[in-house]
One Martini backbone bead per residue (centre of mass of N, CA, C, O) as a GRO file, in nm:
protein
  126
    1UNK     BB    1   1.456 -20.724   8.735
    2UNK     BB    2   1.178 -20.923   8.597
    3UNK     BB    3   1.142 -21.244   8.531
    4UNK     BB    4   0.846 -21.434   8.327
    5UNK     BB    5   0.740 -21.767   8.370
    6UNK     BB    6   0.549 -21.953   8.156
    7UNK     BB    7   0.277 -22.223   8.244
    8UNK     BB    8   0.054 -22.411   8.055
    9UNK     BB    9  -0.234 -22.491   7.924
   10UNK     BB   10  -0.444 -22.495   7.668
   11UNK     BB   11  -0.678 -22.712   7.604
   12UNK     BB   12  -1.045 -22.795   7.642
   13UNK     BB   13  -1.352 -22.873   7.787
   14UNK     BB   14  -1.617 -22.788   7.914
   15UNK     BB   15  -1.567 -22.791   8.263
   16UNK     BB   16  -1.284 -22.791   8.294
   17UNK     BB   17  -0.956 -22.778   8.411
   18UNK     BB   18  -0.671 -22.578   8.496
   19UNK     BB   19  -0.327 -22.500   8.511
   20UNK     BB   20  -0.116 -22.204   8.622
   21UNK     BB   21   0.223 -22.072   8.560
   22UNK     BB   22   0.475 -21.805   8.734
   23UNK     BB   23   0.764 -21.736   8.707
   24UNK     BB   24   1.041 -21.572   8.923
   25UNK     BB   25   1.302 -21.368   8.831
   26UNK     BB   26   1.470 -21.199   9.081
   27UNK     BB   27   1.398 -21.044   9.281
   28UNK     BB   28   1.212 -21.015   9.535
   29UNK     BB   29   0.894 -21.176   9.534
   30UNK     BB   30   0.734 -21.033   9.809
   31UNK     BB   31   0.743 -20.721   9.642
   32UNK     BB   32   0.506 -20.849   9.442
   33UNK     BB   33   0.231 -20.803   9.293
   34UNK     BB   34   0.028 -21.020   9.111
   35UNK     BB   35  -0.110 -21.097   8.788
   36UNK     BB   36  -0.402 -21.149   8.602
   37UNK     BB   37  -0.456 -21.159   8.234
   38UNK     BB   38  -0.655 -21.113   7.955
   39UNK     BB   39  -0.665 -21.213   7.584
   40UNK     BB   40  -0.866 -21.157   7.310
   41UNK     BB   41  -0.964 -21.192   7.018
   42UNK     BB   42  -1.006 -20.841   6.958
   43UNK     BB   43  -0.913 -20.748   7.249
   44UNK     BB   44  -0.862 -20.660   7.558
   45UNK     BB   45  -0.710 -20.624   7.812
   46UNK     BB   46  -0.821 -20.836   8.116
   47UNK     BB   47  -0.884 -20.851   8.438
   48UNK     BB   48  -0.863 -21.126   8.663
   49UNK     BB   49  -0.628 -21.139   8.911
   50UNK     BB   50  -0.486 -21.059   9.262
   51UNK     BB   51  -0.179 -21.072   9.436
   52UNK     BB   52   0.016 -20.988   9.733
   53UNK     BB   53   0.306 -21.022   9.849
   54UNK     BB   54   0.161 -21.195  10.105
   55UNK     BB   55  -0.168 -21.300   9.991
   56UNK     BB   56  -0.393 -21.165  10.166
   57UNK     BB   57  -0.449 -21.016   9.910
   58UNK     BB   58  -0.747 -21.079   9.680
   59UNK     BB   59  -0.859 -21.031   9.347
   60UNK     BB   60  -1.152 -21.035   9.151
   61UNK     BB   61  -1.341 -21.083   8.885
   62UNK     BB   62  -1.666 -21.172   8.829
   63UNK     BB   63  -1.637 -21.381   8.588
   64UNK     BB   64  -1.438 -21.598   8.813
   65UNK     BB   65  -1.558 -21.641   9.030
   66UNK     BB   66  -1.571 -21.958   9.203
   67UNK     BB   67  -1.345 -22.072   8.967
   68UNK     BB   68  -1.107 -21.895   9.014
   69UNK     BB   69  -0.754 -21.931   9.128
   70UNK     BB   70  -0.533 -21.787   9.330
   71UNK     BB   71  -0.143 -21.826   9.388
   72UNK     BB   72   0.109 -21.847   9.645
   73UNK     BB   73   0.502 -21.944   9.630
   74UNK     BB   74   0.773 -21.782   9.783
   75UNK     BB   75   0.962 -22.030   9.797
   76UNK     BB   76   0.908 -22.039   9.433
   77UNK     BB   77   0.824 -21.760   9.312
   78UNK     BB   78   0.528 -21.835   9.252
   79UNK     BB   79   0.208 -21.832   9.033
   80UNK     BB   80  -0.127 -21.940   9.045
   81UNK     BB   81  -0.371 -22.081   8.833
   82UNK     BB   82  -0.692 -22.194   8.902
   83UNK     BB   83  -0.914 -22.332   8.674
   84UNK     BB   84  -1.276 -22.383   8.666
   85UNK     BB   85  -1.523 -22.423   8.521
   86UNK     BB   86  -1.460 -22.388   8.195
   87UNK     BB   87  -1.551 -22.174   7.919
   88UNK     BB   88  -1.565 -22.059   7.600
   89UNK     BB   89  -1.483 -21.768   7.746
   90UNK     BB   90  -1.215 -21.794   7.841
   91UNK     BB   91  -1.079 -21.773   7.604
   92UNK     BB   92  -0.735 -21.672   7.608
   93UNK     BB   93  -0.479 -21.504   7.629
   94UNK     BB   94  -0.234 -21.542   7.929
   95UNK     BB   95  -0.108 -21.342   8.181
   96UNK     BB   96   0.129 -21.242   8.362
   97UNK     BB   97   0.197 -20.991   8.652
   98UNK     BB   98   0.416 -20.746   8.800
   99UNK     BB   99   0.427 -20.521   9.109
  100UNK     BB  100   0.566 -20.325   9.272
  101UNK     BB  101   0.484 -20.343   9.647
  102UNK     BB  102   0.425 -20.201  10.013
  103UNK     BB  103   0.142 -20.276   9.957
  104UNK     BB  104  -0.217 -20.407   9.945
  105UNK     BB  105  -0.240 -20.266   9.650
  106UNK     BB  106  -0.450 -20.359   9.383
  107UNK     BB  107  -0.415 -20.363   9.076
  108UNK     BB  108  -0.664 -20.309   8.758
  109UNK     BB  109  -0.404 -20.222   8.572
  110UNK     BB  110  -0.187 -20.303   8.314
  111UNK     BB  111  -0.047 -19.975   8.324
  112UNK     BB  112   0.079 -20.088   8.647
  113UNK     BB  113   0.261 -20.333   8.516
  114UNK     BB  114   0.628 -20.449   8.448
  115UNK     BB  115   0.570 -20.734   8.431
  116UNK     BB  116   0.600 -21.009   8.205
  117UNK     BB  117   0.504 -21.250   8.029
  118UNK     BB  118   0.449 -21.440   7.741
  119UNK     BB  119   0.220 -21.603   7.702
  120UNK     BB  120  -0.059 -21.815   7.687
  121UNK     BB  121  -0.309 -22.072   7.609
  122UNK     BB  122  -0.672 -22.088   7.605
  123UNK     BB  123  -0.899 -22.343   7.491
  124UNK     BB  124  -1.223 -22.354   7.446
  125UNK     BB  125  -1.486 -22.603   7.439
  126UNK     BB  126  -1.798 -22.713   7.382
   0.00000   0.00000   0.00000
């Protein structure tokens, strides 16, 4: 078992950054690639971006390249999603997820993560 504790989030204003964390108890965590998704009100959940279990493969969506930033630090347990130059359309509970993986092999299906956070608000005004 993994449990993922997220912190971070909140309001801000469009052009602001965030920073969202995710702490995970339980497991190696440096076996796990770990990812992030969003959900906005009335729609689906949608993948944000995934780091492999040592860091070195990161896939993002189209929509967050170039602002948004995946990291892990395997000596703390934790990923980060550092978010910069944030638009009203970025609006929407982030989860963290976590799944076993022995390969550098990223999945952007959330019906393929076994472990969730618990979901933060993130809130862009324009």
């Amino acid at each position: 078992q993994v449990q993922l504790v997220q912190s971070g989030g909140g309001p801000v204003q469009a052009g602001g950054s965030l920073r969202l964390s995710c702490a995970a108890f339980g497991r190696t965590f440096s076996s796990y690639a770990m990812a992030w998704f969003r959900q906005a009100d009335g729609k689906e959940r949608d993948f944000v971006t995934a780091i492999s279990g040592n860091g070195n493969t990161i896939y993002y969506a189209d929509f967050v390249k170039g602002r948004f930033t995946i990291s892990r630090d395997n000596a703390k347990d934790t990923i980060y999603l550092q978010m910069n130059s944030l638009k009203p359309e970025d609006t929407a509970v982030y989860y963290c997820a976590a799944r076993f993986s022995s390969s550098a092999y990223l999945s952007k299906t959330a019906e393929d993560y076994n472990y969730w956070g618990q979901g933060t608000q993130v809130t862009v005004s324009s």
